[in-house]
Amino acid sequence: AQSVTQPDIHITVSEGASLELRCNYSYGATPYLFWYVQSPGQGLQLLLKYFSGDTLVQGIKGFEAEFKRSQSSFNLRKPSVHWSDAAEYFCAVGPPGGGNKLTFGTGTQLKVEL
Amino acid sequence: GAGVSQSPSNKVTEKGKDVELRCDPISGHTALYWYRQRLGQGLEFLIYFQGNSAPDKSGLPSDRFSAERTGESVSTLTIQRTQQEDSAVYLCASSFGTGRETQYFGPGTRLLVL
């Protein structure tokens, strides 16, 4: 069965510092890959997604993610974190053919120190 | 409305009571999903509706859980004889269809079973 691992439960960074959130997946084939962000009291918002093609994907709010097939990873990065980025971040995978169920990781809670 | 809406935003109930949670998807979205998010965990897929096809109920944890959808609009998730372990945030999402379509999430219903 597919699974998603986000090894860091909590991460704290200083404002202006760079950020990398890790995501590893287990799947029989290359799945569709997603990063969502959840701010307190808000629904999940899609940051970016990867289906095929260029392995470096640009998203909203200055985020990017790189798909590395050899490492089964899809890490999220941002060069300079803003205080408003404090939130919970979820990596998710969907079946290669597209479609319904997304499998989510347990999330990484990001705290930004001013 | 512009996004997925859910009601109520919060629900407190007593063990053994039935609850109904409502989801209004984005207009025109044919696919609708329900997920459950327990404290400190990722989202768990519950059920998926696509057009007039039979729903995918593979994620429902027990027969106390059921969901209905009227055409391509409102959906109701019903939990009968609630248990304390049902306490969670229940998230609804919708998309134009399956395949590569992005799932857009509502703000969720926070359910507390006493």
Short mmCIF file of C-alpha atoms in Angstrom, two decimals:
data_model
loop_
_atom_site.label_atom_id
_atom_site.label_comp_id
_atom_site.label_asym_id
_atom_site.label_seq_id
_atom_site.Cartn_x
_atom_site.Cartn_y
_atom_site.Cartn_z
CA ALA A 1 0.00 0.00 0.00
CA GLN A 2 1.11 3.52 -0.64
CA SER A 3 2.45 5.61 2.21
CA VAL A 4 3.88 9.05 2.79
CA THR A 5 6.46 9.89 5.44
CA GLN A 6 7.17 13.34 6.75
CA PRO A 7 9.95 12.69 9.23
CA ASP A 8 9.92 16.12 10.86
CA ILE A 9 6.93 16.72 13.12
CA HIS A 10 8.02 20.23 14.10
CA ILE A 11 10.50 22.61 12.52
CA THR A 12 11.49 26.07 13.77
CA VAL A 13 13.30 28.55 11.54
CA SER A 14 14.15 32.20 11.82
CA GLU A 15 12.45 34.65 9.52
CA GLY A 16 14.55 35.12 6.42
CA ALA A 17 16.23 31.74 6.74
CA SER A 18 15.86 29.01 4.16
CA LEU A 19 13.49 26.11 4.64
CA GLU A 20 13.36 22.51 3.52
CA LEU A 21 10.56 20.15 4.52
CA ARG A 22 11.11 16.50 3.80
CA CYS A 23 8.70 14.07 2.21
CA ASN A 24 9.31 10.46 1.22
CA TYR A 25 6.77 8.19 -0.38
CA SER A 26 6.31 4.52 -1.01
CA TYR A 27 4.44 3.64 -4.15
CA GLY A 28 4.48 1.02 -6.86
CA ALA A 29 4.96 3.60 -9.57
CA THR A 30 5.61 7.30 -9.76
CA PRO A 31 2.56 8.86 -8.17
CA TYR A 32 1.20 12.30 -8.46
CA LEU A 33 2.73 14.42 -5.68
CA PHE A 34 1.31 17.37 -3.81
CA TRP A 35 2.15 19.80 -1.06
CA TYR A 36 -0.67 21.45 0.87
CA VAL A 37 -0.52 24.07 3.62
CA GLN A 38 -3.01 24.37 6.47
CA SER A 39 -3.17 27.56 8.49
CA PRO A 40 -5.10 27.65 11.79
CA GLY A 41 -8.81 27.61 11.16
CA GLN A 42 -8.31 27.34 7.41
CA GLY A 43 -8.82 24.56 4.95
CA LEU A 44 -5.92 23.01 3.12
CA GLN A 45 -4.48 25.09 0.31
CA LEU A 46 -2.52 23.58 -2.55
CA LEU A 47 1.03 24.92 -2.76
CA LEU A 48 2.21 22.90 -5.75
CA LYS A 49 1.89 19.59 -7.51
CA TYR A 50 3.97 17.29 -9.68
CA PHE A 51 2.62 15.02 -12.36
CA SER A 52 5.41 14.63 -14.88
CA GLY A 53 8.10 16.53 -16.72
CA ASP A 54 10.46 18.97 -15.05
CA THR A 55 11.33 17.59 -11.63
CA LEU A 56 11.63 21.05 -10.09
CA VAL A 57 8.16 22.45 -9.53
CA GLN A 58 7.33 26.03 -8.68
CA GLY A 59 4.35 26.83 -6.52
CA ILE A 60 2.61 29.70 -4.87
CA LYS A 61 4.05 31.91 -2.12
CA GLY A 62 7.61 31.36 -3.33
CA PHE A 63 7.69 27.63 -2.61
CA GLU A 64 9.27 25.01 -4.82
CA ALA A 65 9.68 21.26 -4.61
CA GLU A 66 11.98 18.79 -6.29
CA PHE A 67 10.99 15.27 -7.25
CA LYS A 68 13.83 12.78 -6.91
CA ARG A 69 12.82 9.39 -8.22
CA SER A 70 15.95 7.65 -6.95
CA GLN A 71 15.23 8.79 -3.41
CA SER A 72 11.42 8.57 -3.59
CA SER A 73 11.37 12.09 -2.26
CA PHE A 74 9.51 15.30 -2.92
CA ASN A 75 11.01 17.89 -0.59
CA LEU A 76 9.53 21.35 -0.25
CA ARG A 77 11.84 24.38 -0.17
CA LYS A 78 11.71 28.11 0.24
CA PRO A 79 14.79 30.36 0.05
CA SER A 80 13.60 32.92 2.61
CA VAL A 81 10.82 32.22 5.09
CA HIS A 82 8.31 34.87 6.14
CA TRP A 83 6.52 34.93 9.49
CA SER A 84 3.25 34.32 7.65
CA ASP A 85 4.53 30.93 6.49
CA ALA A 86 3.99 29.52 9.96
CA ALA A 87 1.48 26.72 9.40
CA GLU A 88 1.23 22.97 9.01
CA TYR A 89 2.45 21.46 5.78
CA PHE A 90 1.23 18.20 4.32
CA CYS A 91 2.73 16.11 1.57
CA ALA A 92 0.32 13.88 -0.32
CA VAL A 93 0.41 11.33 -3.11
CA GLY A 94 -2.25 10.32 -5.58
CA PRO A 95 -2.41 7.35 -7.92
CA PRO A 96 -0.42 7.64 -11.16
CA GLY A 97 -3.55 7.44 -13.25
CA GLY A 98 -4.95 10.36 -11.39
CA GLY A 99 -8.18 10.26 -9.53
CA ASN A 100 -9.64 10.01 -6.20
CA LYS A 101 -7.86 9.11 -3.03
CA LEU A 102 -4.98 11.15 -1.80
CA THR A 103 -2.72 9.63 0.81
CA PHE A 104 -1.35 12.22 3.20
CA GLY A 105 1.67 12.37 5.43
CA THR A 106 1.25 13.27 9.08
CA GLY A 107 2.32 16.84 8.51
CA THR A 108 5.13 19.14 9.58
CA GLN A 109 4.34 22.04 11.87
CA LEU A 110 6.44 25.07 10.94
CA LYS A 111 7.19 27.75 13.48
CA VAL A 112 8.86 30.98 12.38
CA GLU A 113 10.87 32.98 14.88
CA LEU A 114 11.05 36.71 14.36
CA GLY B 1 -19.83 30.71 -2.92
CA ALA B 2 -16.28 30.80 -4.16
CA GLY B 3 -15.00 27.84 -2.19
CA VAL B 4 -16.02 24.64 -0.49
CA SER B 5 -18.15 25.29 2.55
CA GLN B 6 -18.87 23.01 5.47
CA SER B 7 -21.30 23.17 8.34
CA PRO B 8 -21.31 23.22 11.23
CA SER B 9 -17.80 24.49 11.86
CA ASN B 10 -17.85 22.89 15.30
CA LYS B 11 -20.00 20.13 16.77
CA VAL B 12 -20.01 18.79 20.29
CA THR B 13 -22.08 15.68 20.91
CA GLU B 14 -22.53 12.98 23.46
CA LYS B 15 -21.35 9.44 22.92
CA GLY B 16 -24.06 7.38 21.27
CA LYS B 17 -25.74 10.25 19.46
CA ASP B 18 -25.93 10.57 15.68
CA VAL B 19 -24.39 13.53 13.86
CA GLU B 20 -24.70 14.92 10.34
CA LEU B 21 -21.99 16.97 8.69
CA ARG B 22 -22.67 18.95 5.54
CA CYS B 23 -20.50 19.88 2.60
CA ASP B 24 -21.27 22.30 -0.22
CA PRO B 25 -18.75 21.82 -3.03
CA ILE B 26 -17.62 24.39 -5.53
CA SER B 27 -20.26 24.82 -8.21
CA GLY B 28 -19.53 22.66 -11.24
CA HIS B 29 -17.25 20.27 -9.42
CA THR B 30 -18.30 16.72 -10.16
CA ALA B 31 -16.06 15.00 -7.65
CA LEU B 32 -16.44 15.24 -3.88
CA TYR B 33 -14.30 13.71 -1.15
CA TRP B 34 -14.49 13.30 2.60
CA TYR B 35 -11.40 12.99 4.77
CA ARG B 36 -10.87 12.68 8.51
CA GLN B 37 -8.02 14.37 10.36
CA ARG B 38 -7.34 13.13 13.85
CA LEU B 39 -5.24 15.20 16.20
CA GLY B 40 -1.59 15.02 15.24
CA GLN B 41 -2.24 12.86 12.21
CA GLY B 42 -2.55 13.29 8.51
CA LEU B 43 -5.77 13.13 6.59
CA GLU B 44 -7.47 9.77 6.13
CA PHE B 45 -9.59 9.22 3.04
CA LEU B 46 -13.16 8.25 3.87
CA ILE B 47 -15.34 8.32 0.77
CA TYR B 48 -15.41 9.70 -2.76
CA PHE B 49 -18.25 10.62 -5.12
CA GLN B 50 -17.83 11.15 -8.86
CA GLY B 51 -20.85 12.17 -10.87
CA ASN B 52 -23.46 9.44 -11.01
CA SER B 53 -20.99 6.62 -10.41
CA ALA B 54 -21.22 4.45 -7.32
CA PRO B 55 -19.23 6.09 -4.52
CA ASP B 56 -15.90 4.68 -3.39
CA LYS B 57 -16.57 3.86 0.25
CA SER B 58 -13.35 2.00 0.85
CA GLY B 59 -12.12 4.41 3.51
CA LEU B 60 -15.15 4.36 5.79
CA PRO B 61 -13.91 2.99 9.12
CA SER B 62 -17.12 1.23 10.16
CA ASP B 63 -20.74 0.78 9.21
CA ARG B 64 -21.61 3.61 11.57
CA PHE B 65 -20.31 5.96 8.89
CA SER B 66 -22.30 6.74 5.76
CA ALA B 67 -22.49 9.54 3.23
CA GLU B 68 -24.86 10.71 0.58
CA ARG B 69 -24.63 13.18 -2.23
CA THR B 70 -27.49 14.81 -4.07
CA GLY B 71 -26.58 14.95 -7.74
CA GLU B 72 -23.43 17.00 -8.08
CA SER B 73 -24.15 19.25 -5.14
CA VAL B 74 -24.44 18.94 -1.39
CA SER B 75 -23.11 15.95 0.50
CA THR B 76 -23.90 14.79 4.02
CA LEU B 77 -21.65 12.61 6.13
CA THR B 78 -23.55 10.81 8.89
CA ILE B 79 -21.98 9.16 11.91
CA GLN B 80 -24.32 6.99 13.91
CA ARG B 81 -23.87 6.07 17.57
CA THR B 82 -20.81 8.29 17.85
CA GLN B 83 -17.81 7.11 19.83
CA GLN B 84 -15.05 9.15 21.44
CA GLU B 85 -12.58 7.93 18.82
CA ASP B 86 -14.73 9.66 16.19
CA SER B 87 -13.53 13.01 17.53
CA ALA B 88 -11.63 14.63 14.69
CA VAL B 89 -11.81 17.31 12.02
CA TYR B 90 -13.83 16.16 9.04
CA LEU B 91 -12.71 17.77 5.79
CA CYS B 92 -14.55 17.87 2.52
CA ALA B 93 -12.92 18.55 -0.84
CA SER B 94 -14.18 18.88 -4.38
CA SER B 95 -12.64 18.88 -7.85
CA PHE B 96 -13.73 19.22 -11.47
CA GLY B 97 -13.21 15.54 -11.91
CA THR B 98 -10.52 13.01 -11.37
CA GLY B 99 -7.23 12.65 -13.14
CA ARG B 100 -5.06 15.67 -12.62
CA GLU B 101 -7.68 17.90 -11.10
CA THR B 102 -6.76 19.69 -7.92
CA GLN B 103 -8.83 18.94 -4.85
CA TYR B 104 -10.04 22.09 -3.11
CA PHE B 105 -10.68 21.73 0.59
CA GLY B 106 -13.25 23.26 2.89
CA PRO B 107 -12.41 24.58 6.37
CA GLY B 108 -13.63 21.40 8.04
CA THR B 109 -16.01 20.47 10.82
CA ARG B 110 -14.41 19.91 14.20
CA LEU B 111 -16.29 17.11 15.95
CA LEU B 112 -15.91 16.43 19.66
CA VAL B 113 -17.61 13.39 21.15
CA LEU B 114 -17.88 13.54 24.92
#
